Each structure stands twice: as C-alpha cells, then as structure tokens.
Amino acid sequence: MKFEQYNIPEEIKKSLSELGFRKPTDIQYRAIPSILKGEDVLAIAQTGTGKTAAFAIPVIARLHDEPRDRDSQLGVRCLVMVPTRELAVQITEVFETLAKYTHVNVLSTMGGVDEAPQIKQLQDGIDVLITTPGRMFDLRSRGHLNLDETEILILDEADHMLALGFIRDIRDVIRYLPRHQTLFFSATIDDDIKDLAYSLVRNCLLYTSDAADE
C-alpha cells in the first residue's frame, strides 16, 4: 500500500512525496491506521524503523482534519514527551517537515534556549508540543502551559525515560490530562516497560518492528 492510498490530507501527501516517501515502513504500516482511528498504541521499534513518522503522520492528519473548537481554550492539543533535548530537536524537525503544508503548528520546549518566544507561542495555542519532562513541568507550574484540552499524549523512547528516572513524571502528567489517546513508543520491552505501558494505554495492540527500513 502506498501513501497516496491512505486517507490522509493531500497536504501531508505532498510533503511525503517531496521527501521521496512512497510506501510506509513496517511500523508505519502497522501503527498509522490505529492512530487515525483514535486508538491507543503500544509500539516497540528501534531507531531507523521510521517510528517518528509512524506517529507524526496520523497525528498531523487528525489535527488538520479536526480543527480546534472555536470556543475551546488555547492550549496544547498533542503533547510529545521525550527524554532528551537532542531527541526533541529531531522529532520537531520531522513534525515541522510533514506539517509544512497544513495548518498544524509545532513547538519544542527545552532548556538552554530563550523561553520567552516559547511562552508567547504557548499563549497563542499550540497543536503539537514536543518537550522534555523537566521543562514541561516547569512551564506548567508557572502557568504557561495549558493541558486541559490535550487530546493526544505521545511517549517516545519510554525505555530511555525510565532509565533516566522519569517514571514518576510520566505518571504525574497523566493526572493533568483529560481523557486522551496515548501513543507509547519504546525501543525495548521488559517487565518494567510492560507495567508502565499497560497502566497508561487502553485496549491497545502491541506493534513491533526491528527492521531498519527508514
């Protein structure tokens, strides 16, 4: 199946075509349909399998096709939590490239950069926010981050976040969110990952991909 056959906006297909992406990788083929349906997803995928696009493509499609309610509060619609600044930068680039022709706006927040422009953008409303846990909680504690209407939570490299001691942060953020879709991506699976994943996702299927076909 080619991307042109997917039920996603033409604006995203244009970006995919410019990137030379014709057919989905294994993890994209498995995960995209479920995410488009609004289902929770637990995916085990190594770097190089196309995992970022596996969640970015359907999330951008949904946010583009379902504009923010006119009466809604200006907040974050999709929250992407990652363990490191470097990963935040990489994921932001993927989202921005794929969303280039859509009306979906993307922001990353992390330490080491001027936060004033980030705060201004958050006040204006953001569709996709990519952030590390520390910066996310800092912005929320100071009243700059509104998660009251967040529709989608993405945890990427969850195993790395556990290794860095972010498990409490992950569980804490759930308390701030309304009912939402959870997308849980990890490079490895063990008992700790399983316990965390199945405490966060609902009625999901487990997708695995080891092929480095990005």
Short mmCIF file of C-alpha atoms in Angstrom, two decimals:
data_model
loop_
_atom_site.label_atom_id
_atom_site.label_comp_id
_atom_site.label_asym_id
_atom_site.label_seq_id
_atom_site.Cartn_x
_atom_site.Cartn_y
_atom_site.Cartn_z
CA MET A 1 0.00 0.00 0.00
CA LYS A 2 1.33 3.42 -0.96
CA PHE A 3 0.94 6.65 0.99
CA GLU A 4 -1.17 8.10 -1.82
CA GLN A 5 -3.81 5.46 -0.99
CA TYR A 6 -4.04 6.46 2.68
CA ASN A 7 -6.95 8.52 3.95
CA ILE A 8 -4.76 11.44 4.98
CA PRO A 9 -4.81 15.08 3.83
CA GLU A 10 -3.30 15.92 0.45
CA GLU A 11 -1.09 18.45 2.23
CA ILE A 12 0.70 15.62 4.06
CA LYS A 13 0.93 13.51 0.90
CA LYS A 14 2.66 16.44 -0.79
CA SER A 15 5.27 16.59 1.98
CA LEU A 16 5.79 12.82 1.83
CA SER A 17 6.23 12.98 -1.93
CA GLU A 18 8.82 15.75 -1.63
CA LEU A 19 10.71 13.61 0.88
CA GLY A 20 10.65 10.69 -1.52
CA PHE A 21 8.49 8.57 0.79
CA ARG A 22 6.24 6.38 -1.36
CA LYS A 23 5.41 3.38 0.84
CA PRO A 24 5.19 3.08 4.64
CA THR A 25 7.80 1.21 6.63
CA ASP A 26 6.69 -1.82 8.64
CA ILE A 27 5.98 0.09 11.86
CA GLN A 28 4.19 2.85 9.92
CA TYR A 29 2.02 0.31 8.14
CA ARG A 30 1.07 -1.28 11.46
CA ALA A 31 0.56 1.83 13.59
CA ILE A 32 -0.89 4.53 11.30
CA PRO A 33 -4.39 3.01 10.82
CA SER A 34 -4.92 2.54 14.57
CA ILE A 35 -3.74 6.07 15.38
CA LEU A 36 -6.02 7.53 12.71
CA LYS A 37 -8.94 5.73 14.40
CA GLY A 38 -8.07 7.34 17.74
CA GLU A 39 -6.94 4.06 19.31
CA ASP A 40 -4.16 3.76 21.87
CA VAL A 41 -0.96 2.23 20.52
CA LEU A 42 1.97 0.44 22.14
CA ALA A 43 4.84 0.08 19.67
CA ILE A 44 8.30 -1.42 20.08
CA ALA A 45 10.53 -0.01 17.35
CA GLN A 46 14.24 0.59 17.00
CA THR A 47 15.84 3.75 15.64
CA GLY A 48 15.83 3.57 11.85
CA THR A 49 12.40 1.94 11.52
CA GLY A 50 10.53 5.16 10.72
CA LYS A 51 8.87 5.30 14.13
CA THR A 52 8.69 9.10 14.39
CA ALA A 53 6.74 9.38 11.15
CA ALA A 54 4.62 6.43 12.31
CA PHE A 55 3.01 8.70 14.88
CA ALA A 56 3.63 12.10 13.28
CA ILE A 57 1.76 11.36 10.03
CA PRO A 58 -1.56 10.25 11.59
CA VAL A 59 -1.42 12.84 14.40
CA ILE A 60 -0.92 15.71 11.96
CA ALA A 61 -3.70 14.25 9.79
CA ARG A 62 -6.14 14.16 12.68
CA LEU A 63 -5.32 17.64 13.93
CA HIS A 64 -5.55 19.05 10.40
CA ASP A 65 -8.88 17.38 9.68
CA GLU A 66 -10.35 18.24 13.10
CA PRO A 67 -9.64 21.96 13.70
CA ARG A 68 -9.71 23.33 17.21
CA ASP A 69 -13.19 24.11 18.52
CA ARG A 70 -13.86 27.84 18.22
CA ASP A 71 -14.88 28.01 21.88
CA SER A 72 -12.00 25.89 23.19
CA GLN A 73 -9.27 27.21 25.43
CA LEU A 74 -5.93 27.97 23.81
CA GLY A 75 -3.73 25.12 24.96
CA VAL A 76 -1.79 22.12 23.65
CA ARG A 77 -3.67 19.54 21.60
CA CYS A 78 -0.89 16.94 21.34
CA LEU A 79 1.86 16.54 23.95
CA VAL A 80 5.01 14.64 22.93
CA MET A 81 7.27 13.75 25.87
CA VAL A 82 10.86 12.70 25.14
CA PRO A 83 13.86 12.01 27.39
CA THR A 84 16.47 14.30 25.83
CA ARG A 85 16.89 17.66 24.15
CA GLU A 86 18.53 16.01 21.14
CA LEU A 87 15.51 13.78 20.54
CA ALA A 88 13.16 16.75 20.96
CA VAL A 89 15.03 18.56 18.18
CA GLN A 90 14.87 15.53 15.87
CA ILE A 91 11.16 14.92 16.40
CA THR A 92 10.35 18.61 15.97
CA GLU A 93 12.07 18.59 12.58
CA VAL A 94 10.01 15.60 11.45
CA PHE A 95 6.72 17.17 12.58
CA GLU A 96 7.54 20.53 11.00
CA THR A 97 8.53 18.94 7.70
CA LEU A 98 5.43 16.75 7.46
CA ALA A 99 3.10 19.56 8.60
CA LYS A 100 4.62 22.17 6.26
CA TYR A 101 1.53 22.50 4.05
CA THR A 102 -1.06 22.01 6.80
CA HIS A 103 -2.37 24.48 9.37
CA VAL A 104 -0.93 22.38 12.23
CA ASN A 105 1.60 24.35 14.28
CA VAL A 106 4.50 22.74 16.15
CA LEU A 107 6.66 23.89 19.05
CA SER A 108 9.51 22.35 21.03
CA THR A 109 10.47 23.48 24.53
CA MET A 110 13.75 22.61 26.17
CA GLY A 111 16.43 24.07 28.36
CA GLY A 112 19.31 26.14 27.06
CA VAL A 113 17.27 28.43 24.80
CA ASP A 114 15.37 31.67 25.32
CA GLU A 115 11.97 30.67 26.70
CA ALA A 116 10.18 33.98 26.08
CA PRO A 117 9.24 33.17 22.45
CA GLN A 118 8.15 29.69 23.53
CA ILE A 119 5.87 31.11 26.21
CA LYS A 120 4.34 33.54 23.71
CA GLN A 121 3.57 30.70 21.30
CA LEU A 122 2.03 28.62 24.08
CA GLN A 123 -0.27 31.51 24.97
CA ASP A 124 -1.46 31.64 21.36
CA GLY A 125 -2.27 27.91 21.34
CA ILE A 126 -0.16 25.05 20.02
CA ASP A 127 -1.26 21.94 18.16
CA VAL A 128 1.84 19.82 18.84
CA LEU A 129 4.27 20.42 21.71
CA ILE A 130 7.47 18.37 21.91
CA THR A 131 9.15 18.67 25.30
CA THR A 132 11.35 17.07 27.91
CA PRO A 133 9.66 16.33 31.27
CA GLY A 134 11.61 18.91 33.27
CA ARG A 135 10.79 21.83 31.00
CA MET A 136 7.17 20.70 30.65
CA PHE A 137 6.57 20.65 34.41
CA ASP A 138 8.41 23.94 34.86
CA LEU A 139 6.23 25.71 32.29
CA ARG A 140 3.07 24.23 33.75
CA SER A 141 3.98 25.14 37.35
CA ARG A 142 4.37 28.78 36.29
CA GLY A 143 1.04 28.80 34.48
CA HIS A 144 2.42 28.94 30.95
CA LEU A 145 1.26 25.51 29.81
CA ASN A 146 -2.41 24.57 29.48
CA LEU A 147 -3.08 20.81 29.19
CA ASP A 148 -6.80 20.96 29.94
CA GLU A 149 -7.81 20.07 26.39
CA THR A 150 -4.90 17.86 25.35
CA GLU A 151 -6.24 15.14 23.07
CA ILE A 152 -3.13 13.05 22.40
CA LEU A 153 -0.18 12.04 24.59
CA ILE A 154 2.91 10.55 22.92
CA LEU A 155 5.70 8.97 24.94
CA ASP A 156 8.75 8.33 22.77
CA GLU A 157 11.77 6.28 23.87
CA ALA A 158 9.86 5.37 27.01
CA ASP A 159 12.56 2.87 28.00
CA HIS A 160 15.13 5.68 27.98
CA MET A 161 12.83 7.85 30.11
CA LEU A 162 12.53 5.06 32.66
CA ALA A 163 16.31 4.63 32.72
CA LEU A 164 16.68 8.35 33.43
CA GLY A 165 14.21 8.19 36.32
CA PHE A 166 11.26 9.92 34.64
CA ILE A 167 8.66 7.28 35.55
CA ARG A 168 7.10 9.47 38.25
CA ASP A 169 6.97 12.40 35.84
CA ILE A 170 5.18 10.26 33.28
CA ARG A 171 2.59 9.14 35.80
CA ASP A 172 2.16 12.68 37.14
CA VAL A 173 1.40 14.18 33.73
CA ILE A 174 -1.49 11.75 33.27
CA ARG A 175 -3.23 13.41 36.22
CA TYR A 176 -3.29 16.72 34.37
CA LEU A 177 -4.81 15.39 31.16
CA PRO A 178 -8.46 14.85 30.25
CA ARG A 179 -9.44 11.61 28.54
CA HIS A 180 -6.96 11.26 25.71
CA GLN A 181 -5.31 8.96 23.19
CA THR A 182 -1.97 7.51 24.34
CA LEU A 183 0.79 6.51 21.91
CA PHE A 184 3.60 4.65 23.66
CA PHE A 185 6.82 4.03 21.74
CA SER A 186 9.86 2.19 23.10
CA ALA A 187 12.98 0.60 21.61
CA THR A 188 12.87 -2.32 24.08
CA ILE A 189 10.26 -4.22 26.05
CA ASP A 190 10.76 -5.70 29.53
CA ASP A 191 8.61 -6.14 32.62
CA ASP A 192 9.03 -2.51 33.75
CA ILE A 193 8.09 -1.18 30.32
CA LYS A 194 5.11 -3.54 30.15
CA ASP A 195 3.88 -2.47 33.59
CA LEU A 196 4.12 1.21 32.67
CA ALA A 197 2.65 0.79 29.20
CA TYR A 198 -0.37 -1.24 30.23
CA SER A 199 -1.09 1.18 33.08
CA LEU A 200 -1.34 4.02 30.55
CA VAL A 201 -2.81 2.59 27.36
CA ARG A 202 -6.32 1.22 26.91
CA ASN A 203 -7.32 -1.78 24.81
CA CYS A 204 -4.28 -1.39 22.58
CA LEU A 205 -2.47 -3.76 20.28
CA LEU A 206 1.29 -4.30 20.58
CA TYR A 207 3.17 -3.49 17.40
CA THR A 208 6.80 -4.50 16.98
CA SER A 209 9.33 -3.74 14.27
CA ASP A 210 13.05 -4.47 14.19
CA ALA A 211 13.67 -3.70 10.53
CA ALA A 212 15.83 -0.65 9.93
CA ASP A 213 13.93 0.46 6.87
CA GLU A 214 13.66 4.20 7.34
#
